[in-house]
Each structure stands twice: as C-alpha cells, then as structure tokens.
XYZ file of C-alpha atoms in Angstrom:
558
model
C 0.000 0.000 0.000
C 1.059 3.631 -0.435
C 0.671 6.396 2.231
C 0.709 9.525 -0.167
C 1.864 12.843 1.746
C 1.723 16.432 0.229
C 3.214 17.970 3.343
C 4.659 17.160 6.865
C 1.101 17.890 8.337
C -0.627 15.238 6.168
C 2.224 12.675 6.699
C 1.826 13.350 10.708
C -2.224 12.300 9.947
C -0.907 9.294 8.014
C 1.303 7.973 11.157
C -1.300 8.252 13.408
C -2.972 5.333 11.149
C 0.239 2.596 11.335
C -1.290 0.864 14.305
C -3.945 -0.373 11.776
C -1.787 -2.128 9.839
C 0.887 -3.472 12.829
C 1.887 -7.140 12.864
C 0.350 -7.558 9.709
C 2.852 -9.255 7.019
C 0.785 -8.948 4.138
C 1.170 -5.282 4.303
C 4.053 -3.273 2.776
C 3.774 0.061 3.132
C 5.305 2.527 1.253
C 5.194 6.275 1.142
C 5.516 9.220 -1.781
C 5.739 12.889 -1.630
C 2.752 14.393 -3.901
C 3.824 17.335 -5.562
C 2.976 20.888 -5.754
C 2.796 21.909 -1.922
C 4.691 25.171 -0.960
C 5.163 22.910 2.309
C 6.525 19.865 1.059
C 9.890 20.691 1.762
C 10.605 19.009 5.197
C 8.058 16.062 4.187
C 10.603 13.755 3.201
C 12.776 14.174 5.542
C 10.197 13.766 8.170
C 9.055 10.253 6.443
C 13.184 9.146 6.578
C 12.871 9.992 10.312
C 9.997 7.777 10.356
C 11.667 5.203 9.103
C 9.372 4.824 6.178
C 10.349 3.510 2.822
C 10.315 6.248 -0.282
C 8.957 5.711 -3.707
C 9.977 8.766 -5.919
C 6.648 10.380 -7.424
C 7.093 9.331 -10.792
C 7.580 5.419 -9.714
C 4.636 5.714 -7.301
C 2.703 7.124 -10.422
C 3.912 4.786 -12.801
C 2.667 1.630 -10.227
C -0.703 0.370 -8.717
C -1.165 -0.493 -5.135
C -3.861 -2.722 -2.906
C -4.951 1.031 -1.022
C -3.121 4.558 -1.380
C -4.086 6.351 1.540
C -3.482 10.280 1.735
C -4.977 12.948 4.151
C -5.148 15.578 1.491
C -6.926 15.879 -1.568
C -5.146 18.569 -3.133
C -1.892 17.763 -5.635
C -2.271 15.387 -8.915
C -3.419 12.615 -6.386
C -5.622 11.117 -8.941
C -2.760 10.052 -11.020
C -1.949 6.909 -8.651
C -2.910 4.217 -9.406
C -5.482 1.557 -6.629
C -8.571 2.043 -4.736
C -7.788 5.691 -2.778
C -9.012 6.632 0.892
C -8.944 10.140 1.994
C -8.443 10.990 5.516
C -9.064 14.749 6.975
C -6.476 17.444 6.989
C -7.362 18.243 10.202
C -10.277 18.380 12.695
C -13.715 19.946 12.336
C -13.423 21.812 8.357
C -13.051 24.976 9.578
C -11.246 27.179 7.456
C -11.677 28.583 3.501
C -8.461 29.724 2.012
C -8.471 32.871 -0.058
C -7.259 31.985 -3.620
C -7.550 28.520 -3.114
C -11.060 26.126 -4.416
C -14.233 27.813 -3.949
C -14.796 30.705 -1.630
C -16.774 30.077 1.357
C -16.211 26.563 1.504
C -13.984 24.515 4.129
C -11.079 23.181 2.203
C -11.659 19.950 3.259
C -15.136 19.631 2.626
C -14.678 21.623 -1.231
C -15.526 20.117 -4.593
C -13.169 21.508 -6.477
C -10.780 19.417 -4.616
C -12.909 16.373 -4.003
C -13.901 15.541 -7.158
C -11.898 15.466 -10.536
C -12.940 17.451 -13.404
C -15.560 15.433 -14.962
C -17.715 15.312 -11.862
C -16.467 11.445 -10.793
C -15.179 10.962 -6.953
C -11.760 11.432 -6.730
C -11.666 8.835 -3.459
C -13.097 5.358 -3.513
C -14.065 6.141 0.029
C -14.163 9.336 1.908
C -13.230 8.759 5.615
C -14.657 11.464 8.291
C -14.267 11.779 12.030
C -18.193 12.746 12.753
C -21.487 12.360 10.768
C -22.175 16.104 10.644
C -19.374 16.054 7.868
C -20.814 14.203 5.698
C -24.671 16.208 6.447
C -22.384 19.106 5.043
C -20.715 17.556 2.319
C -23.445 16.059 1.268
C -25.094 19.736 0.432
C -22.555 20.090 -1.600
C -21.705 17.252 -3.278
C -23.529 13.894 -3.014
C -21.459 12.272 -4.899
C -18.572 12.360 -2.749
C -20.613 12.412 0.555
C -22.126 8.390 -0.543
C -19.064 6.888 -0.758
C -17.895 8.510 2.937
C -17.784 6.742 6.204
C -17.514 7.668 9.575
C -14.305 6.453 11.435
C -13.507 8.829 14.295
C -10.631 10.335 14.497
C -7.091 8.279 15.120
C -5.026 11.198 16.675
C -7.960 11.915 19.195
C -7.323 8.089 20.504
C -3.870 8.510 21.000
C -5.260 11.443 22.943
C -7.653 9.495 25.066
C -5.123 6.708 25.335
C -2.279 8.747 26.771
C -4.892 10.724 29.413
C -3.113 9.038 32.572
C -0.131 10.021 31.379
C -0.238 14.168 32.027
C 1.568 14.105 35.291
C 4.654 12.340 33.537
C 4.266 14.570 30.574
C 4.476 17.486 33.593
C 7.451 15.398 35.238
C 9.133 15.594 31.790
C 8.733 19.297 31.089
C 9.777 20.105 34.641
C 6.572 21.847 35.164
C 6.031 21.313 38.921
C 3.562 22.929 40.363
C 3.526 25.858 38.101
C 0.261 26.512 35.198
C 1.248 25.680 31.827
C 0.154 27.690 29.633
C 0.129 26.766 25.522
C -0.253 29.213 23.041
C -1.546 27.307 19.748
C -1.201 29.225 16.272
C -1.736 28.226 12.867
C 0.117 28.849 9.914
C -0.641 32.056 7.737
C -1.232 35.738 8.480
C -4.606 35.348 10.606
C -2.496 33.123 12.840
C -1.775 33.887 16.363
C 1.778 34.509 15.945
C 1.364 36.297 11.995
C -1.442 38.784 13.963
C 0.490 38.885 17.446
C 4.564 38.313 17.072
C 5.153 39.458 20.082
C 2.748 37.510 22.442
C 5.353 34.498 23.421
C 7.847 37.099 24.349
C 5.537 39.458 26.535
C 4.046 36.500 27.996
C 7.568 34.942 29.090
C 8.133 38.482 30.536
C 4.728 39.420 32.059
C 4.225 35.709 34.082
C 6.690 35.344 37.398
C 8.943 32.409 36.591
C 8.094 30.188 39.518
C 4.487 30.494 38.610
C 3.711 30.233 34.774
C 5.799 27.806 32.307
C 5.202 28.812 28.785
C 4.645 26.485 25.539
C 4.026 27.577 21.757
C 2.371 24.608 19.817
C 3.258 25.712 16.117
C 1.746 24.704 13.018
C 4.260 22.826 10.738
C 3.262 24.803 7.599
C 4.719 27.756 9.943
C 7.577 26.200 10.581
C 8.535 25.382 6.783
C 7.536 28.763 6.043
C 9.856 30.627 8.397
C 12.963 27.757 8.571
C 14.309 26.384 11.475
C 17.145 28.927 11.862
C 14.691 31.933 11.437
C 12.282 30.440 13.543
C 14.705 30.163 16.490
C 16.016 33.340 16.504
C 12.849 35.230 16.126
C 11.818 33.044 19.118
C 15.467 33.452 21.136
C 13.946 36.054 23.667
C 10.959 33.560 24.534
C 12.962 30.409 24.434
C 15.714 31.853 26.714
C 13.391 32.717 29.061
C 12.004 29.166 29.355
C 9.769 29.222 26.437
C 9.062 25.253 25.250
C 8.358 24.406 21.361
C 7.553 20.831 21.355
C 8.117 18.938 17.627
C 5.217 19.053 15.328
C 4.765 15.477 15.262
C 3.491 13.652 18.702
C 5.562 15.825 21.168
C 2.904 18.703 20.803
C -0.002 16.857 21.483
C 2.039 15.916 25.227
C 2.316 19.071 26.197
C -1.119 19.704 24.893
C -1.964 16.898 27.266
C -0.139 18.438 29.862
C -1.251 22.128 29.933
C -3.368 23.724 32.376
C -4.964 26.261 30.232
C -4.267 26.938 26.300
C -4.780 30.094 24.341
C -5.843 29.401 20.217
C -6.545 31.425 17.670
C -8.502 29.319 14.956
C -6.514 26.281 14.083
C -8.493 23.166 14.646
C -5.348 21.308 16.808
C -7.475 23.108 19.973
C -10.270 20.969 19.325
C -8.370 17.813 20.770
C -7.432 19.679 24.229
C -10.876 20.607 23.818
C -12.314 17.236 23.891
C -10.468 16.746 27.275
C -11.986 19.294 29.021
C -8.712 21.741 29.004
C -9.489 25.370 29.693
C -9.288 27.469 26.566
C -8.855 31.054 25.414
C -9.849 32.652 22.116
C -7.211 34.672 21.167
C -8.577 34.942 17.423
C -8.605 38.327 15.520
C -10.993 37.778 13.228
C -10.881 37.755 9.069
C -11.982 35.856 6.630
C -10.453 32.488 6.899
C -12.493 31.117 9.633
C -15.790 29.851 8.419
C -19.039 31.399 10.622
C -20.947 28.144 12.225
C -17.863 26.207 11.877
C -17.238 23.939 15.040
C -14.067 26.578 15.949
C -16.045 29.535 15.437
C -18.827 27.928 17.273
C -15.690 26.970 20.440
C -14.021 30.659 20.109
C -17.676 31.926 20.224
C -17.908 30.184 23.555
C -14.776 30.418 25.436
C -12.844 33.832 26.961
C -11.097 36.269 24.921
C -7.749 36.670 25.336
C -6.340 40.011 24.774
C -2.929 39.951 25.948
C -3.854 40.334 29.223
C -1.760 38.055 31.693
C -4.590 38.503 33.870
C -7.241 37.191 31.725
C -5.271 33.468 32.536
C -6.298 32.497 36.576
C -9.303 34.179 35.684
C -10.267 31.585 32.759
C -9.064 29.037 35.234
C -11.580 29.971 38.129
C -14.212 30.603 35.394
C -13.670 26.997 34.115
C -16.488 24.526 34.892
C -15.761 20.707 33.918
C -18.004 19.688 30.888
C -18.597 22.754 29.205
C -15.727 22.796 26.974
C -15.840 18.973 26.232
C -19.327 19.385 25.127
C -18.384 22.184 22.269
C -16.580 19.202 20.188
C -19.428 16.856 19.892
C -19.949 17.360 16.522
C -16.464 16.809 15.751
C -15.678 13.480 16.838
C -17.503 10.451 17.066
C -16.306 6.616 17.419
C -14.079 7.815 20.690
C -12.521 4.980 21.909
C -13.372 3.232 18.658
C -11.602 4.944 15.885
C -8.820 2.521 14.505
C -11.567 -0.103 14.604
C -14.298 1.730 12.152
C -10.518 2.886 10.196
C -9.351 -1.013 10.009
C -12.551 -2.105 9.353
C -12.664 0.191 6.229
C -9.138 0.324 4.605
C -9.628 -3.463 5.059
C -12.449 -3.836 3.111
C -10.638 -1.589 0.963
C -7.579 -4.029 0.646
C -10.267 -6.775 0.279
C -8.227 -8.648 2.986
C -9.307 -10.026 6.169
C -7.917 -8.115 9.426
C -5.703 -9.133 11.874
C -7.497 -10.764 14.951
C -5.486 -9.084 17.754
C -6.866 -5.539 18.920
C -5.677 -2.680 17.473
C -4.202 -0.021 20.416
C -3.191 3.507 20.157
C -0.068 4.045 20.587
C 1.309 6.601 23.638
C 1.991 9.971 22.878
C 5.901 10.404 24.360
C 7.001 12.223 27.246
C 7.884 15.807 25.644
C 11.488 17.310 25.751
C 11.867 20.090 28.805
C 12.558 23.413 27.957
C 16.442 23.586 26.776
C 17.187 26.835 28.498
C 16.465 28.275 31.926
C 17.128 31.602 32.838
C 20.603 32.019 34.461
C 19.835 35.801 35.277
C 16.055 37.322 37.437
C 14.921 40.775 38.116
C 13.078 39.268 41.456
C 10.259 41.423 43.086
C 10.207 41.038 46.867
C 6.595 41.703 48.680
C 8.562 42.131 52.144
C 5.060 42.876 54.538
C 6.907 42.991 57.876
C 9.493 40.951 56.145
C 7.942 37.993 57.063
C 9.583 37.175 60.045
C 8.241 35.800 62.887
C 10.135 34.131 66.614
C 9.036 31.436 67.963
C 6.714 32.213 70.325
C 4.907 35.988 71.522
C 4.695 37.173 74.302
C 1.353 35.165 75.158
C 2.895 32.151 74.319
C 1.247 31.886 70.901
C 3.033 31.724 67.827
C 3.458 34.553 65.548
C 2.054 34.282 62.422
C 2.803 37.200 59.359
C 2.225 37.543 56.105
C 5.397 35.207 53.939
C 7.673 37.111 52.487
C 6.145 36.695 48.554
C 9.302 36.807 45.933
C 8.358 36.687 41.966
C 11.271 36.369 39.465
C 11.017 37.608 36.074
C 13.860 36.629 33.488
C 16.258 39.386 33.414
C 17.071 39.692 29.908
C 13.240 41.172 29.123
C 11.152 44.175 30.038
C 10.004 44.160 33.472
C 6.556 44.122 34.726
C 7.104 45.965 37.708
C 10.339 47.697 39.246
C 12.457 44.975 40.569
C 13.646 44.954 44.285
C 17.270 43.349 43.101
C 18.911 41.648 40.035
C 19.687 37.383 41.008
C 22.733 35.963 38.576
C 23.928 32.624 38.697
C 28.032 32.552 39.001
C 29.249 30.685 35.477
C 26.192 30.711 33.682
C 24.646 34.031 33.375
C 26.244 36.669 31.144
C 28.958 39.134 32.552
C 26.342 42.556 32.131
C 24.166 40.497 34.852
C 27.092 39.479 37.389
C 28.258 42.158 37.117
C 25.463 44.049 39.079
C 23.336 41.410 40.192
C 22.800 42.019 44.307
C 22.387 38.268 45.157
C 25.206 36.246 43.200
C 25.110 32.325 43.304
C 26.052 28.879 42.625
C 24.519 25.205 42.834
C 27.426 23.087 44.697
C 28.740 20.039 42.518
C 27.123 21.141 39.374
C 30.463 20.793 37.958
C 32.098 17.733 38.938
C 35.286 17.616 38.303
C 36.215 21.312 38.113
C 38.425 22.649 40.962
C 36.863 23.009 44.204
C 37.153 25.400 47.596
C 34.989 25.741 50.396
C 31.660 27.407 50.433
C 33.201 30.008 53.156
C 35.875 30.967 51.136
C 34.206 31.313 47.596
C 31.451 33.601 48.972
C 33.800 36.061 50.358
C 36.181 36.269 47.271
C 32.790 36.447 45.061
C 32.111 39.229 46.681
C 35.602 40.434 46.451
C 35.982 39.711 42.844
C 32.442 42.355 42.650
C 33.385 45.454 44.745
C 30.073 47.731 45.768
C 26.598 47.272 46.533
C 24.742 45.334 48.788
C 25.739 41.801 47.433
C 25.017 38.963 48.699
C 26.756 35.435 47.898
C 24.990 32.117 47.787
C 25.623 28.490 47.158
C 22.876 25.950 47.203
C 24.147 23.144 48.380
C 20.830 20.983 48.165
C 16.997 22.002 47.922
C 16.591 22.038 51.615
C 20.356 23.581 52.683
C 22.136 26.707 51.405
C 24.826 29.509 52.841
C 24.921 32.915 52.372
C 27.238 35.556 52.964
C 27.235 39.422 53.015
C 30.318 41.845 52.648
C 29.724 42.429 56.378
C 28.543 39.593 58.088
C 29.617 36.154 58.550
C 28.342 33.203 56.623
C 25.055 31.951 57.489
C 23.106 28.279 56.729
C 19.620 28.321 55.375
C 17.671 25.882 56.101
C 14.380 25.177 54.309
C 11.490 23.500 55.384
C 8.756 23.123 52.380
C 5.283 23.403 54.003
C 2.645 20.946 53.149
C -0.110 21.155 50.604
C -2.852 19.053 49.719
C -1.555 16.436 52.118
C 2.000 16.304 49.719
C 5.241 18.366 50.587
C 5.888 20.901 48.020
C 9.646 21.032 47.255
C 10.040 24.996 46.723
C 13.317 26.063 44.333
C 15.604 27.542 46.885
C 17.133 30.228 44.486
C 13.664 32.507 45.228
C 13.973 31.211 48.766
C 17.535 33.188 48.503
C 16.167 36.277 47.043
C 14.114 36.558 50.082
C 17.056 36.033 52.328
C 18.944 38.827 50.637
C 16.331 41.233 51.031
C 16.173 40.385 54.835
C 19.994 40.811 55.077
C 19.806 44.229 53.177
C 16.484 45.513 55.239
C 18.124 44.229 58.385
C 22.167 43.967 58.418
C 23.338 41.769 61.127
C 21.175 39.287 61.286
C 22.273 35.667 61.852
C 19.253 34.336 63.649
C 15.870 34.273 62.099
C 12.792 32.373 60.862
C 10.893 33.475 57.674
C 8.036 32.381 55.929
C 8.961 32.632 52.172
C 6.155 32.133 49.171
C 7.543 31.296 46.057
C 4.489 30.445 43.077
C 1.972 27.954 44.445
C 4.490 27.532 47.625
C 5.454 28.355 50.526
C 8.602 27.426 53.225
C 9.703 27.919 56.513
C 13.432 29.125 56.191
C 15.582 29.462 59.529
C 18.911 31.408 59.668
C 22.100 30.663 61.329
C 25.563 30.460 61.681
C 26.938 28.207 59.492
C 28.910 25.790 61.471
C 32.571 24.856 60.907
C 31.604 22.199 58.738
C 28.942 24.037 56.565
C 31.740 26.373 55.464
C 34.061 23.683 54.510
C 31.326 22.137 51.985
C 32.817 22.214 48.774
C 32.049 24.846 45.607
C-alpha cells in the first residue's frame, strides 16, 4: 500500500494510522511525496525519520497499489494508481483559504478538490471523524458524501489513550507545580503569531517564573515557512526565558496533554485539548479564513477572549467549569474509543483482505522534551510585609504568624513588569552585564564535577571580592533544603528550608527565590544571623531558619 503525503502535516495524519496495519505481514507500506505543496519541503525528511520507505513520485505514479491512503486531496493525487481513501487534513473543516477552491467553503469539505474534473469521486471512500461532515458535504456534493464513512478520528485516541499520562508529561517538562500555559497558532497571516509576534515574548516576561511555564504549539506549515534557523532566533527572547516548542509530530499533542490552560486562535489542533476538558482562550482576531458556524467559530464563540492580558489566565481558570468545553466538540468526533476499529474495518475492506485478529491499540503519545534553556539571570520582586519574620513564640505564648515574604522572578534579559527589588545571577552561567550588578550572586554546589573546588566560606567572600560595591550577597545551594549565604559584612550563614505541606503532599520549593528573600532580609536588616521566615515562592510556601553556618557548613565544597 502507499501512504501519499503532500506535506509534513498530512504525513503526521498518516502515522497516526500505522497501528492499523501493525503485525500484519501482508502489508508493505510505502510512502511518496505528492507534488505541488509550498510545504513539502521538510516532508521527506520527516518520512526518513519515520523510518518509512520512499517511492519517488514518478515510480509511485507509474505503479498500482492494494490502497493509497493520503490525508489531502489537493496535488495530482488522482494520477496513482489503486482504490484511494482520503483521511481529513485536520479536525472539524473549519477554514476557507483565499485563492484557493471555492470561496466560502472549508477546504476539506470543497468540490473543487474532491472531485476530478468530470464530476467522478476522486476517493473510492471518503473517511470522516463525525457524521455532521458528511450532512455538510453532502449539500454540496452527493457524490462524494455516498461513498464517505464515519471512522472517528485516530489522533484523538492517542489522545484518550495517553490521558493518565499528564503528570509524567508534567514530570518531563519540569513543570512542577507551576500553570502551563500553551499558546496554539496556525500557519498564515490570521495566525496567532502572523497577527500577534510578540505575544510568546511578553508573555515569558509578564508571568513570574516560579508560577507560569510557557509552551508555543506551532503549526508545521509555519515552521517550513519561516525555517528552522529563522524560527529560532525570532523566538530566542521567549525560548531563553524558558519558552518550550515541542516537535510538530506527537511531542505537541504531550504538552497539549499536559497544559493547564491553552490560548488558540482558529486552528483546529485546539479541538483535541478541547475534547479533554482543558481550559481554553480565544485569542482569534478575526478575518476571513475562519468559516461562521464552523465547530471553531462555534468553540471561540464560547470560550474567553484573550487580549494579551496576563490577567485574563487564573481568571479563565476559576471561570472553568468541567463539561462545558468537552461538550463544544461533539460534533467533531464520534467513534471515541473506537476509531482505529471503524478505520481497520474500512481500509480493510478496501484491501479486500481479512484483518488481523489481535486488537488494534493507540499508541502513547511520548514524554515531551523540557525546555532547553532556563534563565541564568532574574529581576526578582520582593513583597517584604513585615518581612515575614516571625520568633518562635509571643509574648502570650502563641506563635506569631505574618504575612510570607512573597518573591516573583522575572527573566532578566526582558522588560520588566514591575520595578524589581534586586537583580539574582547565577556565578558561570549568566552573562557578565548580569554578574556584574546582580545584588544576590550564586552557585549550585557540585554542578560541575570535576572542576576545581574550595569551600563554600571561602568562595562567597572572594565572590564578593571579585564584585566590589553594593549590597551583594553570595549564595551556594548546596541541596533544595540547605544553602549559605554571605554578606560583605557579616559572617556566613546556613539556610535551612522547610517546604510546608499542601494538599496532604510536601511541596519542594526552588531555593534560588527562597535566597532572594534572604537577601532582602539581610539588606532591610544587616546583622542578622538568627531568624525564621516564611517565604512564598508560586503555588508555595517554606519555613526558612537562619544561622551560623557551622565549621563544617563552610568547609562544603564549591
């Protein structure tokens, strides 16, 4: 059989279909690049990565096959040869293309590209995720819509299969207690980054660091368009602040998985977060791509608009109510849980071959790549409120509870929200400009092994040495719950921190924040060396108790 792709988002619909076909001998499949897309250019190197075997287009022309299976019906398709199913592009026909078939009507659902010029079916059999799509093909051309079936939709089952999976898909992007947030954009200029270029980059500035973790799920007609190497550096602000862009194929749909709330414009890849009941915002601008009474129109008509507010995002999440968003994708997929049995069932009827007995399975979307940068360099904002101190008992005997000392870190290399209290640099990873005045200077003990070593007492004070003026102060973190801190004036100190429990689980809390609101302590209040502070860092919050770092805690090894 031949699995013929125009572009890498077709091919990525044609993978999704392989479990049909596994363990079965009789099958060989092959694959061809269709000529003619603007977007082909990646497409065979993304079925090489698969592993699949080519067939240059004019041998695949020149040959007949059992079943040639595509997922687009654009391109000289017609000129191969066997019995030809036709998968959708996408999910719910949502969008008309200007310049492209007839105006007004969804792409996928057109005609012009369904039939071939004399008015015969260009597909033995049309294959469609919900019945409504055929109801509206049908209006438009019968002839097409009685030789379509219903199958469901094969990348919504991987989907459903991979549900239990989110809090290793959160393990693997190092999300932690923060909200994810996913930005989802389209290709073209009514997409979310063609109408908004700046939005990753004001987002990975506006949300505090320990708080928000930031995604951008890209269309892969976006990414041929703009290259891999212009795509990167328009995104280098972003992805150096933590920004992840997960692979178009698989990876996205995990961190789809795993996000807490996504923001779409009108690409149909929301509706499969959608049918999971994740939060959603609208951040469409409107035109003339997006077709009115269209299943997305009908889901951006429903959900909040996003405006670029940071604020709109807790307040979609609060507004949420379990159900409502599920319920807005009805009428795009049916068969759930059923799919790649009504798809065997057909391309095997197709092949005029029996299937295999064993039970087709989805197959597990994979744990997503973490982000590959984290910011080395924070403007941190301290909320002191009484500084958050409190001793261990007053003077009634009770104990003293204030407000935590609240610190939010913004990466340093962006515009800042809000005036910053002090500038945080990691030693040997953050650039000179930001050493070079950051107030609270530090390192993470054994992070190079190998590397010369001296103890923690002694690199503190000739940090500080080697960065004359200022209120600095010098850190190492010698584990999550242990650090030691110096100032130019006092002596070195050990931090201990005590995560406080939530939801019946400890919360580990970074201990680089926890540092920022030692340092502002130290700087409100020189001389201190014994204290206990109540620090809040995102979701969390720690008990963190200074002292004087015993003989041994200075001799720990940088």
């Amino acid at each position: 059989m031949l699995f013929a792709a125009r572009s890498q988002n077709a091919l990525h619909r044609l993978l999704d279909t392989l479990p049909v076909f596994e363990g079965d001998a009789r099958v060989r499949r092959y694959f061809t690049l269709v000529p003619g897309s603007e977007f082909s250019l990646d497409a065979l190197t993304a079925i090489e990565r698969a592993g699949g075997r080519t067939l240059p287009w004019p041998e695949a022309r020149d040959r007949s096959f059992a079943l040639v299976l595509a997922a687009s019906p654009k391109g000289d398709l017609h000129a191969l040869h066997g019995p030809r199913a036709l998968l959708p592009h996408g999910a719910g026909f949502n969008k008309s293309l200007p310049g492209e078939g007839t105006a007004d009507s969804a792409s996928g659902l057109d005609p012009a590209h369904l039939l071939l010029p004399d008015g015969a079916p260009l597909a033995t059999r049309y294959l469609f995720s919900h019945p409504s799509q055929i109801s509206r093909l049908a209006r438009v051309s019968p002839e097409a819509a009685a030789r379509s079936t219903v199958v469901g939709d094969p990348l919504l089952e991987r989907f459903l299969e991979s549900r239990a999976r989110r809090d290793r898909y959160r393990a693997a992007l190092r999300t932690g207690s923060r909200t994810l947030v996913v930005l989802f954009s389209t290709w073209g200029p009514e997409s979310l980054i063609g109408r908004r270029p700046g939005l990753p980059a004001d987002l990975a500035a506006a949300l505090p660091h320990d708080e928000y973790q930031l995604a951008l799920v890209l269309h892969p007609n976006e990414r041929v368009r703009r290259g891999a190497l212009d795509l990167e550096e328009y995104l280098a602000p972003a992805r150096r602040a933590g920004l992840i862009l997960p692979g178009g194929y698989e990876e996205w749909a995990s961190v789809a998985l795993a996000a807490d709330v996504l923001i779409t414009d009108h690409g149909s890849a929301a509706l499969y977060p959608a049918a999971l009941d994740r939060p959603l915002l609208g951040a469409y601008d409107g035109g003339v791509e997006l077709l009115p009474g269209s299943p997305m129109a009908d889901l951006l008509d429903r959900v909040p608009r996003f405006d670029g507010d940071p604020r709109r995002i807790p307040a979609a999440l609060s507004a949420h109510r379990p159900g409502g968003i599920r319920a807005l994708t009805e009428s795009v997929f049916a068969e759930r849980g059923h799919a790649l049995d009504r798809l065997r069932e057909a391309v095997y009827d197709l092949l005029g071959l029996a299937p295999p007995a064993h039970p087709v399975v989805p197959r597990l979307l994979p744990d997503p790549a973490p982000a590959p940068h984290t910011p080395a360099a924070f403007a941190v904002r301290v909320e002191l409120d009484e500084l958050g101190e409190h001793d261990e008992h007053d003077e009634h005997g009770e104990h003293d509870e204030r407000p935590p000392i609240r610190v939010l870190r913004h990466p340093a290399h962006l515009p800042l929200p809000a005036p910053a209290h002090h500038l945080a640099a990691e030693v040997g990873s953050a650039h000179h400009r930001y050493t070079q005045s950051a107030a609270l200077l530090y390192r993470r003990a054994g992070e190079h092994p190998g590397a010369p070593a001296e103890p923690a007492d002694l690199w503190t004070a000739r940090i500080l040495g080697d960065h004359p003026g200022g209120r600095r102060t010098a850190a190492v973190v010698v584990s999550a719950a242990h650090c030691l801190v110096r100032t130019r004036s006092g002596p070195l100190l050990s931090v201990r921190i005590a995560p406080q429990r939530q939801d019946r689980r400890t919360a580990p809390v970074d201990p680089v924040p926890v540092l920022s609101a030692v340092h502002a302590v130290l700087v409100a209040r020189p001389g201190t060396d014994h204290t206990t502070l109540t620090c809040a860092v995102g979701p969390h919050t720690a008990e963190v108790r200074l002292t004087p770092a015993t003989p041994e805690e200075a001799a720990t090894p940088v």
